[in-house]
Structure formats: structure tokens, C-alpha cells
């Protein structure tokens, strides 16, 4: 009997419960402001992308709400930890629910999979409570300990809206 | 005239201060809509946003909805976004392309220059109904003009021409456009849109305020006193400090304010601080400019001169983090801002890509820079309600403003000269002198 390679059956190589546990943990890291730990979930060449229009093809030809590589995340989170970050004095509180996890077909890279999910995020700061909703996709790679995020793309339903300050990643 | 007569307007602004009520009084906001936004040249967009016939973008001037379109004759038109029949918004999307504009309500259609095209079921109208009546079209704004692709329009039929209005500030557009190897810029790379609780003038003041940087943006400065890198090939950004050598360099920046029109710019800090940029893409870009202009002119084009320019009342231009910013007053205490990235046509793709990415970091609603400004605007709006003082101060450097050969004002450093120029123009518009 021939050995089944990851490339032939990538989705089957991943346990859905394990993925759900990982992505729920990822959501908790953000709500608990453990930003450095969140950054460390990403691969060295990993990135986090929040487009500004529903049909935005790439982050190079049009501006994005977020397009962070790990280096940018370092800068962003160093600022979030700075005592004189006025836009976060007091800090935003967030509470999010992630769900509707589905492993997508079509990822042919061995040891990786693309996971679609839904996000509902409520944030609050100084009398202003907001609601965000998004379709989220992660590309995950199997690592020695659990998973690493190759990329995370957040498609907000109001991506082309006029926003107030957004300080915390979705 | 309302209770805010020109005499009272004069009392609200003096050379080094403005009355706090100009940020909080709804009657003053209403007057700004009539006396400034319905009279001045207002920036409405850039030609590169509508490259082909039928392309359009929508917007507002003051409270009036408008469409900037390119007609079949290839020319740019700025028309009211309102049906000549019952007044409904005709173009409902932020941007698009159309052969004709069609009203949703009764199906009237309009040409892309605003002229009435056809009335639905036309036989139902009587003798007096004349489809040649221009008021049945969407209507063109009284004045539209462009400066190197930047489209301005005015709701007033009379007033100074665009070139006269822009004056010396127009060179800020030249300096930016000249940096494109093809001699043209592109403003179609999406838009950052943010909203803040605060008066629109806080944003206009802030765009040319070099005094606030080490304080408002302290959270972006590392322990070594440098901001994160803002351009390709440099590992760290500008040295920013409220003391020592960095502060001394900032005090060498030029500052300029127009005598009448209200435009202003903050100069770039001295070139000595610039680190050499040996990035290959940047070097390729320099070679393209040199091929077009020769080495001497290319070096002059690349020499940083103006940092931020504010075109009174609604547009700012930034050379370092290439963008056009449009200020849209919504209410006395609510403002929308749109920030459009500028790409240099003919420049290496990596350079334009980096300009787009950098703008995410500086001016997105989730950026590292703009968010602290938005917070400061909010605190200003709430704070000026206090009656501890009647005034907001712009006195920094006021004793050293010097008149230049054009009759405009110049100074140096982190002075509040740009804001003084803005409020001198504000008072002229608001009292009916402009």
C-alpha cells in the first residue's frame, strides 16, 4: 500500500479539533494583550493583512488597514507597550468569538493548510463600544510544537468604512 | 446676515490666538460651510482617479454632494450629485464607471458631464416642460480648474483664479510631481478613511505642526531617540527629541505661510541628517530621474525641501510619506479624513510598493502615527469646552515672523506660523473679505 503524502491529502493530515484549539488560543492571546506571544505564532516570513476594500487583490498596489510582517509587528507592539501611547490611555478592551472553522481545499503545500473561520469582535474604550465582523483565513504550517501562521487575512464586512482609532489586531 | 457679523468674527481671531468657540459653536460651523466651503477653491480629487471616459468619483464640498467625472470629450467635470428632477443622489457609489448616470427614483439619465440625457416617459409632461432647461441636469459647479492633475472646484462663480489662489504653495505640488520619473503621479492606490470626534480645523492645524511631534508621537520613538524607518534603505527614521541636537535640527526647519490664501508649509529638516540611501531600487530611481533631467536637476528634485503643505481649507500634501489628505467637516465636532497614497509614475515598483506600505503604518486608522493625533483632536474638542481661558494659542515664534519678497510670512523651526496664516485666512473668509 502506497504511503499517503501530505501533498496528496493535505487536509486529512490536520485534526480539526487541534486547529480549533490553536485558533481559539490565538484569539485569547489578542484579548489578553499578549501581543509578543501572538507575534511569535507567525512564521519568520509570516504576515498579517487586513484589506480596505472587498475586492483588494494584494497589499502592494493599494493601501491596507494592516499589512504587518514580523518586523512591523515588533514596532507596533513596542508602541502598544509604551507608557505614553495616548490613543491607548486608557487601553482598548476586546472580546472576540471565533468559529465556523473549515479547512479549505486546494492548498498543495506539504504540511500546511488554509483554515476559514468567522470572527465577531467587540471592543470598548472610554464610552465607545464597537462591533466588528469578519471572514478570516489562516494559512497554518505544521511545526515541531503545534502550528505556525504563514499568513492571516481578515476580511472585515465593513472594510471600506470610515474608522475611528483601531489599536488592536483583529 | 446672522448674529455672527464680521465685527464679531474679527474678535475671534487675533495674531497669536483664536477664540475657543470657533471649535465648538454650531453657528460658526454653519457660517464656515457658507463663507469658506461654498466660496474657496476646494480640492476634489486627482485626474488619475478617473483615467477613462465615464470614470467618476463622488464626494462632498461642504455639505453639497458632488461627482468628479471624465466625460466622453476627455475632460474632467465636477457636477452636483443630485437629480434635476426630485433631487436624489444619482451616483451612489464612491467610484465607478458609467456610460450614463441614471437616477434610481424615476429613471432620468444624465451624461457624464452632468447634462440631462433623457427623461423617462417624457410624453406625460406638459408644454412648459423644456428638456433643454439646464436646471434639469445635474448641474456643473461654477468653477473647476486643475493644477498638474490636482482638481479643484469652487461653488462660487467669482473669486481669484486657481493659480492666484495656490500661489507659492503650488510649488509643493510641483516638487512632488517632479519626483516622478514620468513627470506624473498616480493617486489611485486606495484610500485610508478615518473619523474623529473633533473640529475639522484641528486636522488642518496639525498637518503643519512641527511642535507636537516629540510629544504626541512619543510612543513611536525608541529609547535611542529615533522613530521607525519611514523610507526604503534606512534602518531607522528621524531623530526626534524635545532636547539636544535632534531638537536643534528641528528648529532649523523653514516655515512659511501665505499672506492671504491661508496655505502654509513646514520645511524639511536639514539634509545633513539624511543617511545615504544605497538601496538598489532607490539607486535605480535616481538613475531614471537623472536620465530625464540630468544629474544636477535630479539632485535638486531629490533634495528634501517642504515636508508638509496645507492648502486652505481642505487638502494637505506630504512629501515624505507621499500622500494627499482631504479634510471633510461633518459637524462642528465631527470630521472625516481621507488619505490617498501617491505613486510616482515610472518609478521602480518596489519604491511605490514601499510608499503604499509605509502609509499603512503612518496614516491608516490602525496606524502608529495618526491614531495618537486623532486622540489629541478628541481631547482638544472636549477640552476647549472649559472656560479656564477664552483662547487657543498660536504664539510660538510670533515675534519672529518675517515678511518675504512675495509678502508672505516666513520663520524657522517649530513655530506656529502655519496656524497663524490659516487663521488670518479663516478670518478673511468668515468676515466676507475673501
Coordinates of C-alpha atoms in Angstrom, one line a residue:
Chain A
X1 CA 0.0 0.0 0.0
X2 CA 1.4 3.3 -1.1
X3 CA 2.1 5.9 1.6
X4 CA -0.2 8.9 1.5
X5 CA 1.8 12.1 1.3
X6 CA 0.7 15.4 2.8
X7 CA 0.7 16.9 -0.7
X8 CA -1.9 14.3 -1.9
X9 CA -4.2 14.7 1.1
X10 CA -3.2 17.9 2.9
X11 CA -6.5 18.5 4.8
X12 CA -6.6 14.9 6.0
X13 CA -3.3 15.5 7.8
X14 CA -4.8 18.0 10.1
X15 CA -7.1 17.3 13.0
X16 CA -9.9 19.9 13.1
X17 CA -10.1 19.9 16.8
X18 CA -6.4 20.6 17.1
X19 CA -6.8 23.6 14.7
X20 CA -9.8 24.9 16.6
X21 CA -7.8 24.8 19.8
X22 CA -5.0 26.6 18.2
X23 CA -7.1 29.4 16.7
X24 CA -9.1 29.8 19.9
X25 CA -5.8 30.2 21.7
X26 CA -4.6 32.8 19.2
X27 CA -7.8 34.8 19.8
X28 CA -7.2 34.7 23.5
X29 CA -3.7 36.0 23.2
X30 CA -5.0 39.1 21.5
X31 CA -7.8 39.7 24.0
X32 CA -5.3 39.2 26.8
X33 CA -2.9 41.7 25.2
X34 CA -0.2 39.0 25.0
X35 CA 1.0 40.6 21.7
X36 CA 4.6 39.3 21.7
X37 CA 3.3 35.7 22.1
X38 CA 0.8 36.4 19.3
X39 CA 3.6 37.6 17.0
X40 CA 5.6 34.5 17.8
X41 CA 2.8 32.4 16.3
X42 CA 3.8 33.7 12.9
X43 CA 6.5 32.2 10.7
X44 CA 9.6 34.3 10.2
X45 CA 8.2 35.4 6.8
X46 CA 4.6 35.4 8.1
X47 CA 2.3 38.3 7.7
X48 CA -1.0 39.7 8.9
X49 CA -3.2 41.5 6.4
X50 CA -6.5 43.5 6.7
X51 CA -7.6 44.8 3.3
X52 CA -9.5 48.1 2.9
X53 CA -11.8 47.0 0.0
X54 CA -13.7 43.8 -0.6
X55 CA -12.0 43.1 -3.9
X56 CA -8.5 44.2 -3.0
X57 CA -6.1 41.9 -4.8
X58 CA -2.9 42.5 -3.0
X59 CA -1.3 44.7 -0.3
X60 CA 1.2 46.2 -2.8
X61 CA -0.9 48.3 -5.1
X62 CA -3.5 49.6 -2.6
X63 CA -3.3 50.7 1.0
X64 CA -4.4 48.3 3.7
X65 CA -5.7 48.8 7.2
X66 CA -3.0 46.4 8.4
X67 CA -0.2 44.8 6.5
X68 CA 2.3 43.7 9.0
X69 CA 5.4 41.5 8.7
X70 CA 7.0 40.4 11.9
X71 CA 9.3 43.4 12.0
X72 CA 6.3 45.7 11.7
X73 CA 4.6 43.8 14.5
X74 CA 7.7 44.4 16.7
X75 CA 7.4 48.1 16.1
X76 CA 3.6 48.1 16.6
X77 CA 3.8 46.1 19.8
X78 CA 6.7 48.1 21.2
X79 CA 4.5 51.1 20.8
X80 CA 1.5 49.4 22.4
X81 CA 3.7 48.8 25.4
X82 CA 5.0 52.4 25.6
X83 CA 3.7 54.3 28.6
X84 CA 2.9 57.4 26.5
X85 CA 0.7 55.9 23.8
X86 CA -2.1 58.5 24.0
X87 CA -4.5 56.6 21.8
X88 CA -4.3 53.7 24.3
X89 CA -4.5 55.6 27.5
X90 CA -6.7 54.0 28.7
X91 CA -6.3 50.9 26.6
X92 CA -9.0 49.3 24.4
X93 CA -10.6 46.2 25.8
X94 CA -11.5 43.5 23.3
X95 CA -13.7 40.4 23.4
X96 CA -13.9 38.1 20.4
X97 CA -15.6 34.9 19.3
X98 CA -14.0 32.8 16.6
X99 CA -15.9 29.9 15.0
X100 CA -17.3 28.3 11.9
X101 CA -13.9 26.7 11.3
X102 CA -13.5 25.0 7.9
X103 CA -10.4 23.5 6.3
X104 CA -10.3 24.8 2.7
X105 CA -9.4 22.6 -0.2
X106 CA -6.7 23.5 -2.6
X107 CA -3.6 24.1 -0.5
X108 CA -1.0 21.9 -2.0
X109 CA 2.0 22.8 0.2
X110 CA 3.0 19.8 2.2
X111 CA 2.4 20.2 5.9
X112 CA 0.2 23.2 5.6
X113 CA -3.5 24.0 5.3
X114 CA -5.7 27.0 4.9
X115 CA -8.5 27.5 7.5
X116 CA -11.5 29.7 7.0
X117 CA -13.3 31.0 10.1
X118 CA -15.6 33.8 11.2
X119 CA -14.8 36.5 13.8
X120 CA -17.1 38.6 15.9
X121 CA -15.1 41.2 17.9
X122 CA -16.5 43.7 20.3
X123 CA -14.1 46.4 21.5
X124 CA -14.6 49.2 24.1
X125 CA -12.7 52.3 25.1
X126 CA -13.9 55.4 27.0
X127 CA -17.6 55.1 26.4
X128 CA -17.4 53.8 22.9
X129 CA -18.3 50.2 22.2
X130 CA -17.9 48.9 18.6
X131 CA -18.8 45.7 16.8
X132 CA -16.7 44.2 14.0
X133 CA -17.4 41.1 12.0
X134 CA -15.1 39.4 9.6
X135 CA -14.3 36.4 7.5
X136 CA -10.9 35.2 8.4
X137 CA -8.4 32.9 6.7
X138 CA -5.3 31.5 8.1
X139 CA -2.6 29.6 6.4
X140 CA -1.1 27.3 9.0
X141 CA 2.0 25.2 8.8
X142 CA 2.7 22.2 11.0
X143 CA 5.6 23.0 13.3
X144 CA 7.5 20.9 15.9
X145 CA 5.2 22.3 18.5
X146 CA 1.8 22.7 17.1
X147 CA 1.3 25.3 14.3
X148 CA 2.9 28.4 12.9
X149 CA 0.9 31.0 11.0
X150 CA 2.2 31.6 7.4
X151 CA -0.4 34.3 6.9
X152 CA -3.6 35.6 8.4
X153 CA -6.1 37.6 6.3
X154 CA -9.0 39.4 7.9
X155 CA -11.9 40.5 5.6
X156 CA -14.0 42.9 7.6
X157 CA -17.5 43.2 6.3
X158 CA -17.1 47.0 6.7
X159 CA -13.6 47.1 5.4
X160 CA -14.3 50.2 3.3
X161 CA -15.9 52.1 6.2
X162 CA -14.6 55.2 7.9
X163 CA -12.9 54.1 11.1
X164 CA -12.1 55.5 14.4
X165 CA -8.8 54.5 16.1
X166 CA -8.1 50.8 15.8
X167 CA -5.2 49.8 18.0
X168 CA -5.5 46.0 18.5
X169 CA -5.3 43.4 15.7
X170 CA -8.5 41.6 14.7
Chain B
X1 CA -26.5 88.3 8.0
X2 CA -26.7 86.2 11.1
X3 CA -25.7 87.2 14.6
X4 CA -22.1 86.4 13.7
X5 CA -21.4 89.6 11.9
X6 CA -18.0 90.4 10.6
X7 CA -17.2 92.6 13.6
X8 CA -17.6 89.6 15.9
X9 CA -15.5 87.4 13.6
X10 CA -12.7 89.9 13.9
X11 CA -12.8 89.5 17.7
X12 CA -12.5 85.7 17.5
X13 CA -9.0 85.8 15.8
X14 CA -6.0 87.8 16.7
X15 CA -2.4 87.4 15.5
X16 CA -1.4 84.8 18.1
X17 CA -4.6 83.3 19.3
X18 CA -8.1 82.2 18.4
X19 CA -11.3 82.1 20.4
X20 CA -12.2 78.6 21.7
X21 CA -15.8 79.0 20.4
X22 CA -14.5 78.6 16.8
X23 CA -14.2 74.8 17.6
X24 CA -17.5 74.4 19.4
X25 CA -20.1 76.8 18.2
X26 CA -22.5 75.2 15.7
X27 CA -23.4 78.7 14.3
X28 CA -19.7 79.2 13.4
X29 CA -19.6 75.8 11.7
X30 CA -22.7 76.8 9.6
X31 CA -21.0 80.0 8.6
X32 CA -17.8 78.1 7.7
X33 CA -19.9 76.0 5.3
X34 CA -21.3 79.2 3.6
X35 CA -18.3 81.5 3.8
X36 CA -15.4 79.2 3.3
X37 CA -16.5 75.9 1.8
X38 CA -19.1 77.5 -0.5
X39 CA -16.6 80.1 -1.7
X40 CA -13.0 78.9 -1.7
X41 CA -11.2 76.6 -4.1
X42 CA -11.8 73.2 -2.7
X43 CA -9.6 70.2 -3.7
X44 CA -11.9 67.5 -5.1
X45 CA -9.6 64.8 -6.4
X46 CA -6.8 63.9 -8.8
X47 CA -7.2 63.2 -12.5
X48 CA -5.5 59.8 -12.1
X49 CA -8.6 58.6 -10.1
X50 CA -10.7 58.9 -13.3
X51 CA -8.4 57.9 -16.2
X52 CA -11.0 56.9 -18.7
X53 CA -14.2 58.5 -20.1
X54 CA -17.1 57.6 -17.9
X55 CA -15.0 57.2 -14.8
X56 CA -16.2 59.0 -11.7
X57 CA -15.7 59.5 -8.0
X58 CA -18.2 61.0 -5.6
X59 CA -17.6 63.4 -2.7
X60 CA -18.8 66.5 -0.9
X61 CA -17.9 70.2 -0.9
X62 CA -19.1 71.5 2.4
X63 CA -22.5 69.8 2.6
X64 CA -23.1 69.6 -1.2
X65 CA -22.7 66.2 -2.8
X66 CA -20.6 66.3 -6.0
X67 CA -19.3 64.0 -8.7
X68 CA -15.9 64.4 -10.4
X69 CA -16.2 62.6 -13.8
X70 CA -14.4 62.3 -17.0
X71 CA -16.7 62.9 -19.9
X72 CA -16.5 61.5 -23.5
X73 CA -14.7 64.6 -24.5
X74 CA -11.8 63.5 -22.3
X75 CA -12.2 66.5 -19.9
X76 CA -12.8 66.5 -16.2
X77 CA -16.1 67.8 -14.9
X78 CA -17.3 68.5 -11.4
X79 CA -21.0 68.3 -11.1
X80 CA -23.6 68.2 -8.4
X81 CA -24.6 64.7 -7.4
X82 CA -28.3 65.4 -7.5
X83 CA -31.0 64.6 -9.9
X84 CA -32.6 67.6 -11.7
X85 CA -36.0 66.1 -11.1
X86 CA -36.6 65.3 -7.4
X87 CA -33.0 65.9 -6.2
X88 CA -32.0 62.3 -5.3
X89 CA -28.3 61.3 -5.3
X90 CA -27.6 60.0 -8.7
X91 CA -24.2 58.4 -8.3
X92 CA -24.4 56.2 -5.2
X93 CA -21.0 54.6 -5.3
X94 CA -17.7 56.1 -4.1
X95 CA -16.3 55.4 -7.5
X96 CA -17.2 53.7 -10.7
X97 CA -17.5 53.9 -14.4
X98 CA -20.7 54.6 -16.4
X99 CA -21.9 55.5 -19.9
X100 CA -24.7 57.5 -18.4
X101 CA -25.7 58.4 -14.9
X102 CA -29.1 57.1 -14.1
X103 CA -31.3 58.2 -11.2
X104 CA -32.8 55.4 -9.2
X105 CA -36.0 57.1 -8.4
X106 CA -37.7 57.8 -11.8
X107 CA -35.0 56.7 -14.2
X108 CA -33.9 60.0 -15.5
X109 CA -30.5 59.8 -17.2
X110 CA -27.6 62.2 -17.4
X111 CA -24.5 62.5 -19.5
X112 CA -21.2 62.2 -17.7
X113 CA -20.8 65.9 -17.9
X114 CA -24.0 66.4 -15.9
X115 CA -26.3 67.4 -18.9
X116 CA -29.7 65.9 -19.0
X117 CA -29.7 62.9 -21.3
X118 CA -33.3 61.6 -21.2
X119 CA -36.5 61.9 -19.2
X120 CA -38.4 58.7 -18.7
X121 CA -42.0 58.6 -20.1
X122 CA -41.5 62.1 -21.5
X123 CA -44.9 62.5 -23.1
X124 CA -46.5 62.8 -19.7
X125 CA -45.1 66.3 -19.2
X126 CA -46.9 69.4 -20.4
X127 CA -46.0 72.2 -22.8
X128 CA -44.0 74.2 -20.3
X129 CA -41.6 71.4 -19.7
X130 CA -38.3 72.0 -21.6
X131 CA -35.7 69.4 -21.5
X132 CA -33.2 71.9 -22.7
X133 CA -33.5 73.7 -19.4
X134 CA -30.1 73.3 -17.8
X135 CA -31.5 73.2 -14.3
X136 CA -33.0 69.8 -15.2
X137 CA -29.4 68.4 -15.5
X138 CA -27.2 67.6 -12.6
X139 CA -25.5 71.0 -13.0
X140 CA -21.9 71.9 -13.2
X141 CA -20.1 73.7 -10.4
X142 CA -19.4 77.3 -11.4
X143 CA -15.7 77.0 -11.4
X144 CA -13.4 74.0 -12.0
X145 CA -9.7 74.1 -12.7
X146 CA -6.7 71.8 -12.4
X147 CA -3.1 72.2 -11.4
X148 CA -0.8 69.3 -12.6
X149 CA -3.6 66.8 -12.2
X150 CA -5.0 68.1 -8.9
X151 CA -8.6 69.1 -9.5
X152 CA -10.1 72.0 -7.6
X153 CA -13.6 73.4 -7.8
X154 CA -15.5 76.3 -6.3
X155 CA -19.2 76.7 -5.5
X156 CA -18.7 80.4 -6.1
X157 CA -18.9 81.9 -9.6
X158 CA -16.4 84.7 -8.8
X159 CA -13.1 84.9 -6.9
X160 CA -9.4 84.7 -7.6
X161 CA -8.3 82.1 -10.2
X162 CA -6.7 78.8 -9.1
X163 CA -3.1 79.8 -9.9
X164 CA -3.5 83.0 -7.9
X165 CA -5.1 81.1 -5.1
X166 CA -2.4 78.5 -4.9
X167 CA 0.4 81.0 -5.3
X168 CA 3.8 79.9 -3.8
X169 CA 2.1 76.8 -2.2
X170 CA 1.6 75.5 -5.8
X171 CA 5.3 74.7 -5.9
X172 CA 4.7 72.0 -3.3
X173 CA 2.6 70.2 -5.9
X174 CA 5.4 70.8 -8.5
X175 CA 8.1 69.5 -6.2
X176 CA 6.2 66.3 -5.6
X177 CA 5.1 65.7 -9.2
X178 CA 8.6 66.4 -10.4
X179 CA 9.9 63.5 -8.4
X180 CA 8.1 61.1 -10.7
X181 CA 10.4 59.8 -13.4
X182 CA 7.5 60.1 -15.9
X183 CA 6.5 63.5 -14.6
X184 CA 3.1 62.4 -13.4
X185 CA 1.8 60.9 -10.2
X186 CA -0.9 58.3 -9.6
X187 CA -3.5 58.7 -6.8
X188 CA -5.5 55.6 -7.5
X189 CA -3.9 53.3 -4.8
X190 CA -6.9 53.1 -2.5
X191 CA -7.7 55.3 0.4
X192 CA -7.4 55.4 4.2
X193 CA -10.5 56.8 5.8
X194 CA -10.8 57.8 9.4
X195 CA -13.2 59.8 11.6
X196 CA -12.5 61.7 14.7
X197 CA -14.6 63.4 17.4
X198 CA -13.3 67.0 16.8
X199 CA -13.5 70.1 14.7
X200 CA -12.0 69.9 11.2
X201 CA -9.6 72.7 11.9
X202 CA -7.7 70.6 14.4
X203 CA -6.6 68.4 11.5
X204 CA -5.7 71.3 9.3
X205 CA -3.6 72.9 12.1
X206 CA -1.9 69.6 12.9
X207 CA -0.8 68.8 9.4
X208 CA 1.7 71.6 9.5
X209 CA 2.5 71.5 13.3
X210 CA 6.1 70.5 13.8
X211 CA 5.9 71.3 17.5
X212 CA 3.7 68.4 18.5
X213 CA 5.8 65.6 17.1
X214 CA 8.1 64.6 20.1
X215 CA 5.1 64.7 22.4
X216 CA 2.0 63.4 20.5
X217 CA 4.1 60.7 18.9
X218 CA 6.4 59.9 21.8
X219 CA 5.2 56.3 21.7
X220 CA 6.8 55.8 18.2
X221 CA 10.3 56.9 19.3
X222 CA 12.7 54.3 20.5
X223 CA 15.0 54.6 23.5
X224 CA 17.7 55.8 21.2
X225 CA 15.5 58.7 20.2
X226 CA 14.8 57.6 16.6
X227 CA 11.5 56.9 15.0
X228 CA 10.8 53.8 13.0
X229 CA 12.2 54.0 9.4
X230 CA 9.9 55.7 7.0
X231 CA 11.6 55.0 3.8
X232 CA 13.4 52.3 1.9
X233 CA 17.0 51.7 2.7
X234 CA 17.1 53.4 6.0
X235 CA 17.2 51.3 9.2
X236 CA 15.8 53.9 11.5
X237 CA 13.8 57.1 11.0
X238 CA 14.3 60.7 12.0
X239 CA 15.9 61.5 15.3
X240 CA 13.1 63.0 17.3
X241 CA 13.6 64.7 20.6
X242 CA 12.4 67.6 22.6
X243 CA 16.0 68.3 23.6
X244 CA 19.6 68.1 22.4
X245 CA 20.9 68.0 18.9
X246 CA 17.8 66.5 17.3
X247 CA 15.7 69.3 18.7
X248 CA 18.2 71.8 17.4
X249 CA 18.0 70.4 13.9
X250 CA 14.2 70.6 14.0
X251 CA 14.5 74.3 14.9
X252 CA 16.3 74.8 11.6
X253 CA 13.3 73.8 9.5
X254 CA 11.7 76.5 7.4
X255 CA 8.1 77.6 8.0
X256 CA 6.1 79.5 5.5
X257 CA 2.6 81.0 5.5
X258 CA 0.7 82.7 2.7
X259 CA -0.3 86.3 3.3
X260 CA -3.9 86.0 2.2
X261 CA -4.9 82.5 0.9
X262 CA -4.1 80.6 4.2
X263 CA -1.8 78.0 2.7
X264 CA 1.4 77.1 4.6
X265 CA 4.2 74.6 4.8
X266 CA 6.7 73.2 7.2
X267 CA 10.1 72.7 5.7
X268 CA 12.2 69.6 5.8
X269 CA 14.9 69.3 8.4
X270 CA 18.4 70.0 7.2
X271 CA 19.8 67.5 4.7
X272 CA 22.9 66.8 6.9
X273 CA 20.8 64.4 8.9
X274 CA 19.9 62.3 5.9
X275 CA 21.6 58.9 5.9
X276 CA 22.9 57.9 2.4
X277 CA 20.4 55.6 0.7
X278 CA 22.2 52.9 -1.1
X279 CA 19.2 50.7 -1.7
X280 CA 19.3 49.3 -5.3
X281 CA 15.7 50.2 -6.1
X282 CA 16.3 53.7 -4.9
X283 CA 19.5 54.0 -6.9
X284 CA 17.6 52.8 -10.0
X285 CA 15.1 55.5 -9.3
X286 CA 17.8 58.2 -9.1
X287 CA 19.2 57.0 -12.4
X288 CA 15.8 57.3 -14.0
X289 CA 15.5 60.9 -12.8
X290 CA 19.0 61.7 -13.9
X291 CA 18.3 60.3 -17.4
X292 CA 15.3 62.5 -17.7
X293 CA 16.6 65.7 -16.1
X294 CA 20.4 65.4 -15.8
X295 CA 22.3 64.9 -12.6
X296 CA 22.1 68.4 -11.3
X297 CA 18.4 68.9 -11.7
X298 CA 17.8 65.4 -10.4
X299 CA 19.7 66.2 -7.2
X300 CA 17.7 69.4 -6.8
X301 CA 14.4 67.4 -7.3
X302 CA 15.5 64.9 -4.6
X303 CA 16.7 67.5 -2.1
X304 CA 14.1 67.4 0.6
X305 CA 12.5 70.9 0.9
X306 CA 9.0 71.0 2.0
X307 CA 7.8 68.4 4.5
X308 CA 4.0 69.1 4.8
X309 CA 2.0 71.6 2.9
X310 CA -1.6 72.6 4.0
X311 CA -3.8 74.1 1.3
X312 CA -6.5 76.0 3.0
X313 CA -9.1 74.8 3.7
X314 CA -9.3 71.1 2.9
X315 CA -6.2 69.5 1.5
X316 CA -2.7 68.7 2.7
X317 CA 0.2 67.2 0.8
X318 CA 3.1 65.3 2.4
X319 CA 6.3 64.7 0.5
X320 CA 8.0 62.2 2.9
X321 CA 5.1 59.8 3.3
X322 CA 3.7 60.6 -0.1
X323 CA 0.0 61.3 0.2
X324 CA -2.8 63.7 -0.4
X325 CA -5.1 64.2 2.6
X326 CA -8.6 65.6 2.3
X327 CA -10.4 67.0 5.3
X328 CA -14.2 66.7 5.3
X329 CA -16.0 68.6 8.0
X330 CA -19.2 66.7 9.0
X331 CA -20.3 68.7 12.1
X332 CA -18.8 71.2 14.5
X333 CA -17.3 68.3 16.5
X334 CA -17.0 65.5 13.8
X335 CA -14.6 65.2 10.9
X336 CA -13.8 62.6 8.3
X337 CA -10.4 62.5 6.7
X338 CA -9.3 60.6 3.6
X339 CA -5.7 59.8 2.9
X340 CA -4.7 58.8 -0.6
X341 CA -1.3 57.3 -1.4
X342 CA 0.7 58.9 -4.1
X343 CA 2.7 56.7 -6.5
X344 CA 5.4 58.2 -8.8
X345 CA 4.7 57.1 -12.3
X346 CA 7.8 55.5 -13.9
X347 CA 9.5 54.7 -10.6
X348 CA 10.6 51.2 -9.7
X349 CA 7.7 49.1 -8.5
X350 CA 9.4 48.4 -5.2
X351 CA 9.6 52.1 -4.4
X352 CA 5.8 52.6 -5.0
X353 CA 5.0 49.4 -3.1
X354 CA 7.0 50.6 -0.1
X355 CA 5.3 54.0 -0.2
X356 CA 1.9 52.2 0.0
X357 CA 3.1 50.0 2.9
X358 CA 4.6 52.9 4.8
X359 CA 1.4 54.9 4.5
X360 CA -0.4 52.0 6.3
X361 CA 2.0 52.4 9.2
X362 CA 1.7 56.2 9.4
X363 CA -1.9 57.1 8.3
X364 CA -4.2 54.1 8.5
X365 CA -6.9 54.2 11.2
X366 CA -4.8 51.4 12.7
X367 CA -1.5 53.2 12.1
X368 CA 1.2 54.1 14.6
X369 CA 1.2 57.8 14.0
X370 CA -2.3 59.1 13.0
X371 CA -4.0 57.4 15.9
X372 CA -2.3 59.5 18.5
X373 CA -3.2 62.6 16.6
X374 CA -6.9 61.5 16.5
X375 CA -6.8 61.0 20.3
X376 CA -5.3 64.5 20.7
X377 CA -8.0 66.0 18.5
X378 CA -10.7 64.4 20.6
X379 CA -9.1 65.7 23.8
X380 CA -8.9 69.2 22.3
X381 CA -12.6 69.1 21.3
X382 CA -13.7 68.1 24.8
X383 CA -11.1 70.3 26.5
X384 CA -11.9 73.6 24.8
X385 CA -15.4 73.5 26.4
X386 CA -13.6 74.5 29.6
X387 CA -13.9 78.2 30.5
X388 CA -10.5 78.5 32.2
X389 CA -9.4 80.5 29.2
X390 CA -11.2 82.0 26.2
X391 CA -8.3 81.3 23.9
X392 CA -6.3 78.7 22.0
X393 CA -2.8 79.9 21.4
X394 CA -0.6 80.0 18.3
X395 CA 2.0 82.4 19.7
X396 CA 5.1 80.3 19.2
X397 CA 7.6 82.3 17.2
X398 CA 5.1 85.1 16.5
X399 CA 7.6 87.8 17.3
X400 CA 10.0 86.5 14.7
X401 CA 7.7 86.1 11.7
X402 CA 9.3 87.9 8.7
X403 CA 7.7 89.1 5.5
X404 CA 9.4 87.7 2.4
X405 CA 9.7 89.2 -1.0
X406 CA 6.2 87.9 -2.0
X407 CA 4.6 89.5 1.0
X408 CA 4.1 86.1 2.6
X409 CA 5.5 85.2 6.0
X410 CA 8.5 83.0 6.9
X411 CA 10.1 81.8 10.1
X412 CA 12.1 78.9 11.2
X413 CA 11.7 75.8 13.5
X414 CA 8.7 74.5 15.4
X415 CA 6.8 77.8 15.2
X416 CA 3.1 78.2 15.0
X417 CA 3.4 80.4 11.9
X418 CA 1.4 78.0 9.6
X419 CA -1.5 78.1 12.0
X420 CA -1.4 81.9 12.2
X421 CA -1.6 82.0 8.4
X422 CA -4.5 79.6 8.5
X423 CA -6.5 81.8 10.9
X424 CA -5.7 85.0 9.1
X425 CA -7.3 83.5 6.0
X426 CA -10.1 82.0 8.1
X427 CA -11.0 85.4 9.4
X428 CA -10.9 86.9 5.9
X429 CA -13.3 84.3 4.6
X430 CA -15.6 84.4 7.6
X431 CA -15.9 88.2 7.6
X432 CA -16.6 88.2 3.8
X433 CA -13.3 89.9 2.8
X434 CA -12.3 86.8 0.8

